[in-house]
PDB file of C-alpha atoms in Angstrom:
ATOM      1  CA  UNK A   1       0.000   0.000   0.000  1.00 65.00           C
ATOM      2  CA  UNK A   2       1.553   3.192  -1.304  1.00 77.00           C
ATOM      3  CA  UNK A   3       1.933   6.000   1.337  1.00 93.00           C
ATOM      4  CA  UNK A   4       2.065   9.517   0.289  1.00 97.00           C
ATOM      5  CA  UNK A   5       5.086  10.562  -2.399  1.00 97.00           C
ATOM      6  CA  UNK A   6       5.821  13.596  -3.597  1.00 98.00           C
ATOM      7  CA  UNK A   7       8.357  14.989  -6.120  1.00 97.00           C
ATOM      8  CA  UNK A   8      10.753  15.937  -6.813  1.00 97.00           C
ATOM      9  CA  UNK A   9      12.906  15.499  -3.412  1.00 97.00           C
ATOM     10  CA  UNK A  10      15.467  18.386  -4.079  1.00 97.00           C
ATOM     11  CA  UNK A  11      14.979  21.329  -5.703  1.00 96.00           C
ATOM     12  CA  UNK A  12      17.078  24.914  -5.741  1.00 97.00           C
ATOM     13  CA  UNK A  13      15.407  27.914  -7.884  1.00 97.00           C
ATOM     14  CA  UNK A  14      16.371  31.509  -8.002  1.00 97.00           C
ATOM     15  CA  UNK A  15      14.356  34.688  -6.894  1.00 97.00           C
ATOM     16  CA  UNK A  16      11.373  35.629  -8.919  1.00 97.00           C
ATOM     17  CA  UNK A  17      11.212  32.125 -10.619  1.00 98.00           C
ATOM     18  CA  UNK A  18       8.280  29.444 -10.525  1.00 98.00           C
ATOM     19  CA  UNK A  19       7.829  26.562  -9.021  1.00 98.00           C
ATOM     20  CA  UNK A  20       5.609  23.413  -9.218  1.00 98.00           C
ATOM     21  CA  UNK A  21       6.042  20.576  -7.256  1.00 98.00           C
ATOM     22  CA  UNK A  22       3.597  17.209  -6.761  1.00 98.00           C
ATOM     23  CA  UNK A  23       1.769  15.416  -4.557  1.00 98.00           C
ATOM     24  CA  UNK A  24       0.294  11.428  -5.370  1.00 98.00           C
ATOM     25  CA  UNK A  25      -1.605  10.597  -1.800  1.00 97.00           C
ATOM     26  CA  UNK A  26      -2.178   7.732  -0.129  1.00 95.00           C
ATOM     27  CA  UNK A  27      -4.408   4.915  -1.359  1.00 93.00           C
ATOM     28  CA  UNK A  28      -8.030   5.500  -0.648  1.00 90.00           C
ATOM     29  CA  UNK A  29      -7.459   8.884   0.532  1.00 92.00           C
ATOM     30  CA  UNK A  30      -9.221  11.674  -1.204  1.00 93.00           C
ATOM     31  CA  UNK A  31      -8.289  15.043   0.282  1.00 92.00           C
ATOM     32  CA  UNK A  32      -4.784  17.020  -0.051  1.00 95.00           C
ATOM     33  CA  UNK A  33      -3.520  19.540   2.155  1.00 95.00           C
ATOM     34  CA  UNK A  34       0.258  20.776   1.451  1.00 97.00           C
ATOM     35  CA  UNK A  35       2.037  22.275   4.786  1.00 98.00           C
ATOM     36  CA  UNK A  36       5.143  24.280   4.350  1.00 98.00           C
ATOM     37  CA  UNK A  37       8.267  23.112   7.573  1.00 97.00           C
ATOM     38  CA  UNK A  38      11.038  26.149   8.215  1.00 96.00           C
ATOM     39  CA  UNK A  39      13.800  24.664   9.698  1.00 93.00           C
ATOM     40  CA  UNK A  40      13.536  24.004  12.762  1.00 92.00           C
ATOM     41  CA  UNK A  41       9.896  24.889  13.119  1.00 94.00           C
ATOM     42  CA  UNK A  42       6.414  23.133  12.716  1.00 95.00           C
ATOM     43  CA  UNK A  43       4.522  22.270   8.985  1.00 96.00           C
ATOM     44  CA  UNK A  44       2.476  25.548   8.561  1.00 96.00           C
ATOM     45  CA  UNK A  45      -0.573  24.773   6.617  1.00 95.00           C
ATOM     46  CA  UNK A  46      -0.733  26.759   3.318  1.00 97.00           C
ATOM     47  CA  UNK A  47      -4.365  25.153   1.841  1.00 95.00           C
ATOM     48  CA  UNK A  48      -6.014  21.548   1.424  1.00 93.00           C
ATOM     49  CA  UNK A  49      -8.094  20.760  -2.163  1.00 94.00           C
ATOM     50  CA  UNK A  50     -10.889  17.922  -1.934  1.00 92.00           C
ATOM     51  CA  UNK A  51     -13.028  17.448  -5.067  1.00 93.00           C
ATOM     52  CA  UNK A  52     -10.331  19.437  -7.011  1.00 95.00           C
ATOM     53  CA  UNK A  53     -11.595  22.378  -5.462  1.00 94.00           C
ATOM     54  CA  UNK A  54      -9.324  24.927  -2.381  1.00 94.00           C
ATOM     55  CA  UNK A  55     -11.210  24.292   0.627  1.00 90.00           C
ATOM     56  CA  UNK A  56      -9.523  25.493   3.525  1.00 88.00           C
ATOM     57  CA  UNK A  57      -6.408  28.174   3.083  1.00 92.00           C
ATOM     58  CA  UNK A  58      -3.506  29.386   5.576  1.00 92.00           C
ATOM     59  CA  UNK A  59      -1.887  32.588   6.198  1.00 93.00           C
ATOM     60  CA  UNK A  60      -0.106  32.193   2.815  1.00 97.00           C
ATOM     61  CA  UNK A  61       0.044  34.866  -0.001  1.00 97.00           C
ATOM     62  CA  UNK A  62      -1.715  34.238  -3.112  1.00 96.00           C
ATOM     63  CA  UNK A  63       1.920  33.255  -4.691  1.00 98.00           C
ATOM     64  CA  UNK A  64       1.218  30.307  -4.022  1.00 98.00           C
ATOM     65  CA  UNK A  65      -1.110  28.126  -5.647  1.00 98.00           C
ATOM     66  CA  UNK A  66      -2.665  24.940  -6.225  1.00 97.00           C
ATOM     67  CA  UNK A  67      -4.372  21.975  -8.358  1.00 97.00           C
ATOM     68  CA  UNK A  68      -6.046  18.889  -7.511  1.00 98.00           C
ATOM     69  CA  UNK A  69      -6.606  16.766 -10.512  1.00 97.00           C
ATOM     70  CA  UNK A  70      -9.553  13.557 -10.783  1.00 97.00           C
ATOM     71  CA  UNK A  71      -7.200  10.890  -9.523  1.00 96.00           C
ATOM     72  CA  UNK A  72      -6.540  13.304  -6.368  1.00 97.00           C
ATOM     73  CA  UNK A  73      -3.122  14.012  -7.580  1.00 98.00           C
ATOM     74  CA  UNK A  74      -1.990  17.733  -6.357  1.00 98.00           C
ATOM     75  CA  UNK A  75       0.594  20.373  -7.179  1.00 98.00           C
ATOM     76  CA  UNK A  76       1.372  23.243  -5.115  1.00 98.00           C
ATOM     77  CA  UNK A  77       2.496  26.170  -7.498  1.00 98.00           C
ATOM     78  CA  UNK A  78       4.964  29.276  -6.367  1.00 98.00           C
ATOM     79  CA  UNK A  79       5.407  31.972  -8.051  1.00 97.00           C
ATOM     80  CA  UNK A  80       7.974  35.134  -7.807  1.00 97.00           C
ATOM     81  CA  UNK A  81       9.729  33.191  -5.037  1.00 98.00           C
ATOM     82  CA  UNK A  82      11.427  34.384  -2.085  1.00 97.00           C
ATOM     83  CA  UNK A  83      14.554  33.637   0.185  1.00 97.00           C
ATOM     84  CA  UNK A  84      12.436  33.289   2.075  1.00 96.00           C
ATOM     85  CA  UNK A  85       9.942  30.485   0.409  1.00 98.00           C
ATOM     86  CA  UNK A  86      13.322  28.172   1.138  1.00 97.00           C
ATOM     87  CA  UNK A  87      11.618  25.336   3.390  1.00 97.00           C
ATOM     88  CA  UNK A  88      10.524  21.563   3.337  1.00 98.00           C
ATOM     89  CA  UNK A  89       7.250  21.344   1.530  1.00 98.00           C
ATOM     90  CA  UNK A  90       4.812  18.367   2.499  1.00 98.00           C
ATOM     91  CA  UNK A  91       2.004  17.044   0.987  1.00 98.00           C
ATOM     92  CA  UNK A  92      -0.299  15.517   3.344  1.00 96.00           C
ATOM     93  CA  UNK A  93      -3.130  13.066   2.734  1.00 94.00           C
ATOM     94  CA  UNK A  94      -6.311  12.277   4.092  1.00 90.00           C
ATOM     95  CA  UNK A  95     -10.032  11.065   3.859  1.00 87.00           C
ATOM     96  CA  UNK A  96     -12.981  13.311   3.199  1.00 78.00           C
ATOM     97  CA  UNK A  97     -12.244  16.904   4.148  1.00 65.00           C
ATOM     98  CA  UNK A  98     -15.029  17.367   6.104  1.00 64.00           C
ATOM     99  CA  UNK A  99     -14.067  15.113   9.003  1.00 71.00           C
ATOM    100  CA  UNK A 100     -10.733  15.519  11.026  1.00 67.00           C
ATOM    101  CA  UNK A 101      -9.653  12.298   9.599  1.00 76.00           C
ATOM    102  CA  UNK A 102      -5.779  11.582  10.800  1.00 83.00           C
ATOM    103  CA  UNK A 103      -3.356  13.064   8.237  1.00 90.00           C
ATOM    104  CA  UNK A 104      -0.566  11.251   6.688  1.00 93.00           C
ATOM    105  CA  UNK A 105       2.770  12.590   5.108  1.00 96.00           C
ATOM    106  CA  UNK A 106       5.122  12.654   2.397  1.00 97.00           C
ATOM    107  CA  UNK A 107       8.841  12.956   2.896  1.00 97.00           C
ATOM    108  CA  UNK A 108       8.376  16.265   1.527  1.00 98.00           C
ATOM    109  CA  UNK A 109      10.306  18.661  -0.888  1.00 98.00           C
ATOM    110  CA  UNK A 110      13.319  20.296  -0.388  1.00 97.00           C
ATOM    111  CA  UNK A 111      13.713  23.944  -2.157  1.00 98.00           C
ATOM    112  CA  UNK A 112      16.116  25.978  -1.809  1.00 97.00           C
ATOM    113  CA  UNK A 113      16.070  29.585  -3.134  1.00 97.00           C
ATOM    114  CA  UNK A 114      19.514  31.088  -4.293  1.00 94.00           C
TER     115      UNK A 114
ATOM    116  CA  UNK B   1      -7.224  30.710  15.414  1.00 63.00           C
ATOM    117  CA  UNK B   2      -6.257  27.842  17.164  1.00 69.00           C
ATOM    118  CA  UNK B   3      -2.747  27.925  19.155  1.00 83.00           C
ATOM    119  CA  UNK B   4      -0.524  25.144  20.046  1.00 89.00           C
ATOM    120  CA  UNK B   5       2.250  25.429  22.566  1.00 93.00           C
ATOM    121  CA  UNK B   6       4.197  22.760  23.327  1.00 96.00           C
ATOM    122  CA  UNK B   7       7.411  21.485  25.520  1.00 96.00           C
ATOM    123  CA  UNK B   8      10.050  20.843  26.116  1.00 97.00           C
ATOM    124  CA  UNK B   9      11.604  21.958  22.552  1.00 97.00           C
ATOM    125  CA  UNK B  10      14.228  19.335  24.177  1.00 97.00           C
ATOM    126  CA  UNK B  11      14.735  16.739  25.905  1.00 97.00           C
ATOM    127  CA  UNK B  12      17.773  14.417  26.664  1.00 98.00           C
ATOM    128  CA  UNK B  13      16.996  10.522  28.650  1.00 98.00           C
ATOM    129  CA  UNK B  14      18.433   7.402  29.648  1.00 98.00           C
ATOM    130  CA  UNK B  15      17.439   4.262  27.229  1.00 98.00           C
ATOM    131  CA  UNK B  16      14.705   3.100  29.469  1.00 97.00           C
ATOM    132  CA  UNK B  17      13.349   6.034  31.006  1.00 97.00           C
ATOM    133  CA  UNK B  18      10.531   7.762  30.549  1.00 97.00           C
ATOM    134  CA  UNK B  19       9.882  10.890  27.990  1.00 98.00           C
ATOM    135  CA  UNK B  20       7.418  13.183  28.532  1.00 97.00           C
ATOM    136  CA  UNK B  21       5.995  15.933  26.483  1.00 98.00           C
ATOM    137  CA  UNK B  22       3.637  18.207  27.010  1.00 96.00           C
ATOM    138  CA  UNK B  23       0.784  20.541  24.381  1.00 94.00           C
ATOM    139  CA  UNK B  24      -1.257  23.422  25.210  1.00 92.00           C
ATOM    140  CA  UNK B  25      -4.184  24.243  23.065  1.00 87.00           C
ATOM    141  CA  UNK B  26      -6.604  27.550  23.185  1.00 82.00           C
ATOM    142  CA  UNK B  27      -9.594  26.284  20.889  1.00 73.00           C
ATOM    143  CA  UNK B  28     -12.493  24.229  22.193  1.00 63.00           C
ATOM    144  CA  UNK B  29     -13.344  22.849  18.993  1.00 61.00           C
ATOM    145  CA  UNK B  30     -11.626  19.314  18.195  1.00 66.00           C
ATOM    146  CA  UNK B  31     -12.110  16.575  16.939  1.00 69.00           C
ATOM    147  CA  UNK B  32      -8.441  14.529  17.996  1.00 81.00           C
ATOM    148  CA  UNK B  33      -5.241  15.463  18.492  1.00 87.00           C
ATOM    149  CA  UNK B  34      -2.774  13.368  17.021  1.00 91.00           C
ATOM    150  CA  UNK B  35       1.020  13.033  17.455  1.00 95.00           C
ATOM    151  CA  UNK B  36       4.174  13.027  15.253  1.00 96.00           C
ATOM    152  CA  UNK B  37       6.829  11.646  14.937  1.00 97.00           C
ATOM    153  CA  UNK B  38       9.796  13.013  12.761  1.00 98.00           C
ATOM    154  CA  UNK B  39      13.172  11.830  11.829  1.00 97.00           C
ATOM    155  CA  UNK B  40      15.858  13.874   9.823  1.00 94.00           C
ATOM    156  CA  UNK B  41      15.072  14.305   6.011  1.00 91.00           C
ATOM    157  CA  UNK B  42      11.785  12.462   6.409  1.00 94.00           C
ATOM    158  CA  UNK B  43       8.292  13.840   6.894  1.00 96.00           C
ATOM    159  CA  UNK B  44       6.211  13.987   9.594  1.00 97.00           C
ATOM    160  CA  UNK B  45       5.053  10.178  10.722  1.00 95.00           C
ATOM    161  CA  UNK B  46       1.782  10.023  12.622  1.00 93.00           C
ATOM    162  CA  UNK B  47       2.420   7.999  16.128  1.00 94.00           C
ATOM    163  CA  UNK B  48      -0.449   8.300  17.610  1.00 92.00           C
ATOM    164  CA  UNK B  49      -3.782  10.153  18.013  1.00 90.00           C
ATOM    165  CA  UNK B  50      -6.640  10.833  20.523  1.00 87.00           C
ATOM    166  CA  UNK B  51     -10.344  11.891  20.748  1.00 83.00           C
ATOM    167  CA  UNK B  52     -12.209  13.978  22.681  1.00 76.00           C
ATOM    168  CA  UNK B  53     -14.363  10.743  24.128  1.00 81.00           C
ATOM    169  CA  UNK B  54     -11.486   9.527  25.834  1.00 86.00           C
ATOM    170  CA  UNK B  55      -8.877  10.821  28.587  1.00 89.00           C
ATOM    171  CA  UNK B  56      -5.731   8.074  27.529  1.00 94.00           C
ATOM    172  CA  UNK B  57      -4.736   5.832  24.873  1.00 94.00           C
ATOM    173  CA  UNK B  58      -1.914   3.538  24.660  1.00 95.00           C
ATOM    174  CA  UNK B  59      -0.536   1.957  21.543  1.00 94.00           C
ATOM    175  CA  UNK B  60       2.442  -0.464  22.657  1.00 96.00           C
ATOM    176  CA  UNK B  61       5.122   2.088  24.559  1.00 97.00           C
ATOM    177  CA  UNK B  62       3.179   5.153  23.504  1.00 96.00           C
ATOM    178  CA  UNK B  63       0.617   6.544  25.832  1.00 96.00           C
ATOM    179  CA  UNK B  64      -1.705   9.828  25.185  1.00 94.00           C
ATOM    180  CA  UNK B  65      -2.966  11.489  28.213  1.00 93.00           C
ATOM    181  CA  UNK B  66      -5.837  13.657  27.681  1.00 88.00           C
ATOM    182  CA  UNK B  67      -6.998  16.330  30.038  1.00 86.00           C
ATOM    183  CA  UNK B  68      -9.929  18.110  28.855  1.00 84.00           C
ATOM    184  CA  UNK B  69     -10.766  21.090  31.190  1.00 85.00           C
ATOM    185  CA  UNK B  70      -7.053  21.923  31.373  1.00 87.00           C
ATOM    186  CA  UNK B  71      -6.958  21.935  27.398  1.00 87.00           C
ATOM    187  CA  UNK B  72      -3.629  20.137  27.926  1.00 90.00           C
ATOM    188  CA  UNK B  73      -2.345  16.734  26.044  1.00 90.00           C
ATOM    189  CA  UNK B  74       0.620  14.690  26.822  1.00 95.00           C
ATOM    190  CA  UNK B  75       2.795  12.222  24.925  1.00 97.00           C
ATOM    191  CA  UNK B  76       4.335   9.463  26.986  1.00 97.00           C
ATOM    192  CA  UNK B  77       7.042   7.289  25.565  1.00 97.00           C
ATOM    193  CA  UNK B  78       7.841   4.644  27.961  1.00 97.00           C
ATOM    194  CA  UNK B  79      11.149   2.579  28.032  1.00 98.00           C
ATOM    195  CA  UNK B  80      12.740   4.589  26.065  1.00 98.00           C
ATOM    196  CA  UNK B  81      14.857   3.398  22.651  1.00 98.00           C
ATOM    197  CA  UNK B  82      17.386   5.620  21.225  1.00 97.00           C
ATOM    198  CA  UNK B  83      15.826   4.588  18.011  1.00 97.00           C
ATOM    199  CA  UNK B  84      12.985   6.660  19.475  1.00 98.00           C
ATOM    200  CA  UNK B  85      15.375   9.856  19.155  1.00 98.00           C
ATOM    201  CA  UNK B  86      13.677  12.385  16.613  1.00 98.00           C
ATOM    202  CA  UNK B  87      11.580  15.131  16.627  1.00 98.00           C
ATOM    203  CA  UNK B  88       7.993  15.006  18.075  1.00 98.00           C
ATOM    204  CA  UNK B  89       5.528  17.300  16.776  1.00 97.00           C
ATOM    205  CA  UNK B  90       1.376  17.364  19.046  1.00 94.00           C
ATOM    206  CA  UNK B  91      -1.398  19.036  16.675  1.00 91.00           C
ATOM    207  CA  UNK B  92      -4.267  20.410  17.182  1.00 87.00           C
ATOM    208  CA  UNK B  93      -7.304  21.393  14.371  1.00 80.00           C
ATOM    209  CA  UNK B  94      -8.493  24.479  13.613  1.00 73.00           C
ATOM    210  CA  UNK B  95     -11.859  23.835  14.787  1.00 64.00           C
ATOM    211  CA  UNK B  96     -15.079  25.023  13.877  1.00 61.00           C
ATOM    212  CA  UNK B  97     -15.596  24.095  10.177  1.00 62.00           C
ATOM    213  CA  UNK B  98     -12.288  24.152   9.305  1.00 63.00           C
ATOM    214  CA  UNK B  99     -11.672  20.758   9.084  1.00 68.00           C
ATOM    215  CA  UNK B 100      -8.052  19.092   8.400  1.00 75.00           C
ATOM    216  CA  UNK B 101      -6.348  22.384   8.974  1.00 83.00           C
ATOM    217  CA  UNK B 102      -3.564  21.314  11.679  1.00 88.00           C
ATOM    218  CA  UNK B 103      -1.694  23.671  13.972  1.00 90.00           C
ATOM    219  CA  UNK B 104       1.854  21.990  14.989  1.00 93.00           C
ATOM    220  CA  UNK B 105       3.439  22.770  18.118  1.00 94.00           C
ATOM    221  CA  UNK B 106       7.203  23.718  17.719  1.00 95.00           C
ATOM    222  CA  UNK B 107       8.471  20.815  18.253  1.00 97.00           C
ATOM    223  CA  UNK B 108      10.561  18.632  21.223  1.00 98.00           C
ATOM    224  CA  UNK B 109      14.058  17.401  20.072  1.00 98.00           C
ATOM    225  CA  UNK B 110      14.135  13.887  21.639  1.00 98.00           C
ATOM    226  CA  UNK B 111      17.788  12.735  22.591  1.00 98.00           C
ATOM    227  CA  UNK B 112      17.696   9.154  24.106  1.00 98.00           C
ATOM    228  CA  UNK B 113      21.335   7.952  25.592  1.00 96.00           C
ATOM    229  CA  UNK B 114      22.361   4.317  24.790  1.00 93.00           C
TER     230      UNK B 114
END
């Protein structure tokens, strides 16, 4: 039984570039949130998408962005990024957003802004 | 907005003693609270979780204690393994209808001494 992966592991951008990274969750699982981890600190939740729709949204700019596609698949989307936006980006999974359903997560991805 | 506090950010033990850490929360509104567990370059692993129906749960060396008019939650980690040395992360909901959005604590560094 799959668990939740997300890709790519690694990635270093520039200011003001774009960003897209993905999200498959687990098995049977139908809603995606994506939480963004500062070193050192706790995931931050930036929004979660159930029936491809943005349901529920953090204290994030509008920057960033999101899709959740038919097979529940999700990318989170960054735009004009920031030192700032360097962090651990996880994906986590879950059943039926409107329920408090435990959440599981992905190893995460790493970006780094230069 | 809910608020999570948590401590110790960390702690240091014997193999075989007992960890304890401890959560805060400020909103009423819950459905459980689970527990993390997080080693370096991995995401966050759920441990364990509790609801609101119950005051403790145990799950083989891993004990939630639950106390609800103090709005306080602790994880116990009996017999401690230095395999059991990561990061531990309590969470709390959002409540009211914002289901699935998690506030983290900061975080307890867990150092356990062979």
């Amino acid at each position: 039984d799959a668990g939740v992966t997300q890709s790519p592991t690694h990635l270093i951008k520039t200011r003001g570039q774009q960003v897209t990274l993905r999200c498959s969750p687990k098995s049977g699982h139908d809603t995606v949130s994506w939480y963004q981890q500062a070193l050192g600190q706790g995931p931050q939740f930036i929004f979660q998408y159930y029936e491809e729709e943005e349901r529920q949204r953090g204290n994030f700019p509008d920057r960033f962005s999101g899709h959740q596609f038919p097979n529940y698949s999700s990318e989170l989307n960054v735009n004009a990024l920031l030192l700032g936006d360097s962090a651990l980006y996880l994906c986590a999974s879950s059943f039926f957003a409107y329920s408090n359903q435990p959440q599981h997560f992905g190893d995460g991805t790493r970006l780094s802004i230069l | 907005q809910q608020q999570v506090k948590q401590s110790p950010q960390s702690l240091i033990v014997q193999k075989g003693g007992i960890s304890i850490i401890n959560c805060a929360y400020e909103n009423t509104a819950f459905d459980y609270f689970p527990w993390y567990q997080q080693f370096p370059g991995k995401g966050p692993a759920l441990l364990i979780a509790i609801r609101p129906d119950v005051s403790e749960k145990k799950e083989g060396r891993f004990t939630i204690s639950f106390n609800k008019s103090a709005k306080q939650f602790s994880l116990h980690i009996m017999d401690s393994q230095p395999g059991d040395s990561a990061t531990y992360f309590c969470a709390a909901p959002a409540g009211g209808t914002s289901y699935g959005k998690l506030t983290f604590g900061q975080g307890t560094i867990l150092t356990v001494h062979p």
